[in-house]
Amino acid sequence: MPLPKDFLFGFATAAYQIEGSPASGGRTPSVWDTFTHAPSPSGKHIADSCSGDTATDHYAKHWPSDLALLSSYGANAYRFSVSWSRIVDFSVPRAKGERDGRNEAGIKFYRGVLEELVRRGIKPAITLFHWDSPQALEDRYGGWLDKEIVHDFVHFAKICFEEFGDLVKHWITLNEPWCYSALGYGYGVHAPGRSSDRTRSAVGDSSVEPYIVAHNLILGHAYAVKAYRELFAPAQNGTIGVTLDAIAFIPYDETPESRAAAQRAFDARTGWFADPIYKGHYPASLYTITPPGTLPTFTEAEIDVVRGSSDFFGLNTYTSNLVRDGGSDLFNGKTQNTFIKPDGSGLGLFKSHVDWLQAYPDGFRQLLNYLWKTYNKTIYVTENGFPAPNENDLPLAEAIHDSTRVAYFRGYTDALLKAVEEDGVAVGSYFAWSLLDNFEWADGYLTRFGVTYVDYDTQKRYPKDSAWFLKEWFEKNKHKDAGV
């Protein structure tokens, strides 16, 4: 049985990771511009002390050829994010409560990208917020720590719906809000880098701030969806939802304690956002592991907007973990995670370049089944990918023959097909991460996820074997009437 007729296949990127040109065309700084250039109490925020100032130079020079790569790889869709501080003009100082104007140069740039995608027969899927919150709002009132940002986010979203909605039928409000909340305000390893850990940050309260930020992100998402559904969807006929990151948390053994721990780990990462959005409340286990009063409260009016505020389940997933009870980390559900089974053997089939990711395709299949049964929404896989070991140290001639990444994609795409064909899971897309090697957040340029090798000195692009594998996979499995 082939994939559904309207299945979206393609690749994903994010604005700060590829665009560069941080001050061009009226763009103002984001928190990532500030974070990458700011000193850190521990020495440096980014592993190679670099930033996204150039990234893959997508904005200034390479976006037309990057879209041509998409066509050559057989993509019928492309997921990318727009930069909030490139769309909205934050150059004029304003008071809290005042809305900023439009940056026409930024709008023109994205309009050009979208028109070229449509000309090529590639469906755009836009992410509104992929972690690059405007520094202006951080300075004005504390950014996502203040509920005022919900109004500013909806203002930004409405500009995008108005300017691009005739071309865009697939919208994602937020990318991985757990990462923005926990990594940015709990651990302090991502922008804006706030944490109780004073070796990382001089400011921040990890016991409170991540939960405030998460709550406001949920509200921002929900009210943006409400605006789209009421004001734009009737004429534009698009879909809108949220993308959450999830790990396949598998009980370490068959004990009740390990089964409860695996559920608690899921609740603390994905359920923290999924349960309010799809069910209308925070997971019960979050209340048991956090001190009383930690979780903010939704009003009845707010929860009416939050509940049901996603047309699909957007899923970013990379790996699986074995989970057992223990630990003190609230953002991990007070659990212990490992790749080592009780008998001493490894869970993962093979390791990646980073210690948190190993290949275990069956975990992906299990996760798809769990999400489908728990939330009963079509799953859009919006990121899935693999950093090949030591790829950054290999000569180009070897790096483009990325056999371990091909093996990863072979296993995970096969697991997706089995979930669809044998288990009856509704899956609407598969976007590989990433179209290009790029600025990989706190890892800088040391970790490569791309199916296209980028020589950062020359900015030349070189397709890897994994790009051709995925093209062949989709050609083989797409619906006969799918078109591209």
PDB file of N, CA, C and O in Angstrom, residues 84 88 90 95-100 134 137 140-141 144 147-159:
ATOM      1  N   TRP A  84      11.084  36.123  12.854  1.00  0.00           N
ATOM      2  CA  TRP A  84      10.162  37.111  13.421  1.00  0.00           C
ATOM      3  C   TRP A  84      10.741  38.517  13.289  1.00  0.00           C
ATOM      4  O   TRP A  84      10.043  39.455  12.883  1.00  0.00           O
ATOM      5  N   VAL A  88       8.854  41.610  11.208  1.00  0.00           N
ATOM      6  CA  VAL A  88       8.346  42.747  11.979  1.00  0.00           C
ATOM      7  C   VAL A  88       9.476  43.758  12.174  1.00  0.00           C
ATOM      8  O   VAL A  88      10.621  43.383  12.437  1.00  0.00           O
ATOM      9  N   PHE A  90      11.338  46.122  14.268  1.00  0.00           N
ATOM     10  CA  PHE A  90      11.569  46.471  15.666  1.00  0.00           C
ATOM     11  C   PHE A  90      12.573  47.614  15.811  1.00  0.00           C
ATOM     12  O   PHE A  90      13.124  47.823  16.891  1.00  0.00           O
ATOM     13  N   ALA A  95       6.676  51.252  23.559  1.00  0.00           N
ATOM     14  CA  ALA A  95       6.323  50.856  24.920  1.00  0.00           C
ATOM     15  C   ALA A  95       5.611  49.510  24.896  1.00  0.00           C
ATOM     16  O   ALA A  95       5.078  49.080  23.864  1.00  0.00           O
ATOM     17  N   LYS A  96       5.611  48.858  26.024  1.00  0.00           N
ATOM     18  CA  LYS A  96       4.867  47.609  26.164  1.00  0.00           C
ATOM     19  C   LYS A  96       3.410  47.844  25.821  1.00  0.00           C
ATOM     20  O   LYS A  96       2.787  48.808  26.285  1.00  0.00           O
ATOM     21  N   GLY A  97       2.859  46.992  24.979  1.00  0.00           N
ATOM     22  CA  GLY A  97       1.468  47.122  24.557  1.00  0.00           C
ATOM     23  C   GLY A  97       1.312  47.748  23.194  1.00  0.00           C
ATOM     24  O   GLY A  97       0.253  47.625  22.578  1.00  0.00           O
ATOM     25  N   GLU A  98       2.347  48.408  22.710  1.00  0.00           N
ATOM     26  CA  GLU A  98       2.318  48.964  21.355  1.00  0.00           C
ATOM     27  C   GLU A  98       2.807  47.904  20.372  1.00  0.00           C
ATOM     28  O   GLU A  98       3.773  47.190  20.647  1.00  0.00           O
ATOM     29  N   ARG A  99       2.157  47.810  19.218  1.00  0.00           N
ATOM     30  CA  ARG A  99       2.541  46.818  18.219  1.00  0.00           C
ATOM     31  C   ARG A  99       3.461  47.440  17.181  1.00  0.00           C
ATOM     32  O   ARG A  99       3.266  48.584  16.753  1.00  0.00           O
ATOM     33  N   ASP A 100       4.447  46.661  16.769  1.00  0.00           N
ATOM     34  CA  ASP A 100       5.435  47.137  15.808  1.00  0.00           C
ATOM     35  C   ASP A 100       4.922  46.961  14.379  1.00  0.00           C
ATOM     36  O   ASP A 100       4.058  46.115  14.099  1.00  0.00           O
ATOM     37  N   PRO A 134      12.507  37.809  19.120  1.00  0.00           N
ATOM     38  CA  PRO A 134      13.123  39.136  18.930  1.00  0.00           C
ATOM     39  C   PRO A 134      13.756  39.672  20.211  1.00  0.00           C
ATOM     40  O   PRO A 134      13.141  39.665  21.284  1.00  0.00           O
ATOM     41  N   LEU A 137      11.778  42.471  22.070  1.00  0.00           N
ATOM     42  CA  LEU A 137      10.735  42.132  23.032  1.00  0.00           C
ATOM     43  C   LEU A 137      11.337  41.633  24.341  1.00  0.00           C
ATOM     44  O   LEU A 137      10.753  41.821  25.409  1.00  0.00           O
ATOM     45  N   ARG A 140      12.162  44.853  25.977  1.00  0.00           N
ATOM     46  CA  ARG A 140      10.980  45.668  26.287  1.00  0.00           C
ATOM     47  C   ARG A 140      10.273  45.196  27.541  1.00  0.00           C
ATOM     48  O   ARG A 140       9.873  46.003  28.390  1.00  0.00           O
ATOM     49  N   TYR A 141      10.086  43.877  27.673  1.00  0.00           N
ATOM     50  CA  TYR A 141       9.332  43.403  28.843  1.00  0.00           C
ATOM     51  C   TYR A 141       9.698  41.987  29.286  1.00  0.00           C
ATOM     52  O   TYR A 141       8.991  41.377  30.090  1.00  0.00           O
ATOM     53  N   TRP A 144       9.237  36.002  26.492  1.00  0.00           N
ATOM     54  CA  TRP A 144       8.254  34.973  26.811  1.00  0.00           C
ATOM     55  C   TRP A 144       7.986  34.829  28.305  1.00  0.00           C
ATOM     56  O   TRP A 144       7.109  34.051  28.705  1.00  0.00           O
ATOM     57  N   LYS A 147       3.280  37.706  29.744  1.00  0.00           N
ATOM     58  CA  LYS A 147       2.124  37.295  28.951  1.00  0.00           C
ATOM     59  C   LYS A 147       1.832  38.247  27.799  1.00  0.00           C
ATOM     60  O   LYS A 147       1.129  37.884  26.840  1.00  0.00           O
ATOM     61  N   GLU A 148       2.395  39.445  27.858  1.00  0.00           N
ATOM     62  CA  GLU A 148       2.203  40.406  26.777  1.00  0.00           C
ATOM     63  C   GLU A 148       2.693  39.849  25.442  1.00  0.00           C
ATOM     64  O   GLU A 148       2.184  40.215  24.382  1.00  0.00           O
ATOM     65  N   ILE A 149       3.648  38.939  25.496  1.00  0.00           N
ATOM     66  CA  ILE A 149       4.202  38.409  24.251  1.00  0.00           C
ATOM     67  C   ILE A 149       3.172  37.606  23.460  1.00  0.00           C
ATOM     68  O   ILE A 149       3.306  37.450  22.240  1.00  0.00           O
ATOM     69  N   VAL A 150       2.146  37.104  24.124  1.00  0.00           N
ATOM     70  CA  VAL A 150       1.086  36.397  23.402  1.00  0.00           C
ATOM     71  C   VAL A 150       0.473  37.321  22.356  1.00  0.00           C
ATOM     72  O   VAL A 150       0.241  36.933  21.200  1.00  0.00           O
ATOM     73  N   HIS A 151       0.231  38.575  22.735  1.00  0.00           N
ATOM     74  CA  HIS A 151      -0.361  39.540  21.797  1.00  0.00           C
ATOM     75  C   HIS A 151       0.610  39.872  20.670  1.00  0.00           C
ATOM     76  O   HIS A 151       0.204  39.991  19.507  1.00  0.00           O
ATOM     77  N   ASP A 152       1.892  39.996  20.998  1.00  0.00           N
ATOM     78  CA  ASP A 152       2.868  40.301  19.958  1.00  0.00           C
ATOM     79  C   ASP A 152       3.057  39.124  19.013  1.00  0.00           C
ATOM     80  O   ASP A 152       3.259  39.319  17.807  1.00  0.00           O
ATOM     81  N   PHE A 153       3.001  37.912  19.538  1.00  0.00           N
ATOM     82  CA  PHE A 153       3.133  36.746  18.670  1.00  0.00           C
ATOM     83  C   PHE A 153       1.943  36.630  17.721  1.00  0.00           C
ATOM     84  O   PHE A 153       2.112  36.334  16.526  1.00  0.00           O
ATOM     85  N   VAL A 154       0.754  36.863  18.224  1.00  0.00           N
ATOM     86  CA  VAL A 154      -0.435  36.811  17.361  1.00  0.00           C
ATOM     87  C   VAL A 154      -0.362  37.904  16.303  1.00  0.00           C
ATOM     88  O   VAL A 154      -0.723  37.683  15.137  1.00  0.00           O
ATOM     89  N   HIS A 155       0.116  39.074  16.677  1.00  0.00           N
ATOM     90  CA  HIS A 155       0.304  40.176  15.721  1.00  0.00           C
ATOM     91  C   HIS A 155       1.244  39.736  14.592  1.00  0.00           C
ATOM     92  O   HIS A 155       0.947  39.943  13.396  1.00  0.00           O
ATOM     93  N   PHE A 156       2.368  39.134  14.949  1.00  0.00           N
ATOM     94  CA  PHE A 156       3.324  38.628  13.966  1.00  0.00           C
ATOM     95  C   PHE A 156       2.684  37.548  13.093  1.00  0.00           C
ATOM     96  O   PHE A 156       2.836  37.548  11.857  1.00  0.00           O
ATOM     97  N   ALA A 157       1.977  36.612  13.723  1.00  0.00           N
ATOM     98  CA  ALA A 157       1.338  35.527  12.975  1.00  0.00           C
ATOM     99  C   ALA A 157       0.337  36.062  11.966  1.00  0.00           C
ATOM    100  O   ALA A 157       0.283  35.605  10.808  1.00  0.00           O
ATOM    101  N   LYS A 158      -0.456  37.044  12.365  1.00  0.00           N
ATOM    102  CA  LYS A 158      -1.459  37.605  11.458  1.00  0.00           C
ATOM    103  C   LYS A 158      -0.815  38.288  10.259  1.00  0.00           C
ATOM    104  O   LYS A 158      -1.341  38.235   9.143  1.00  0.00           O
ATOM    105  N   ILE A 159       0.328  38.935  10.472  1.00  0.00           N
ATOM    106  CA  ILE A 159       1.052  39.518   9.339  1.00  0.00           C
ATOM    107  C   ILE A 159       1.432  38.410   8.356  1.00  0.00           C
ATOM    108  O   ILE A 159       1.251  38.555   7.131  1.00  0.00           O
TER     109      ILE A 159
END
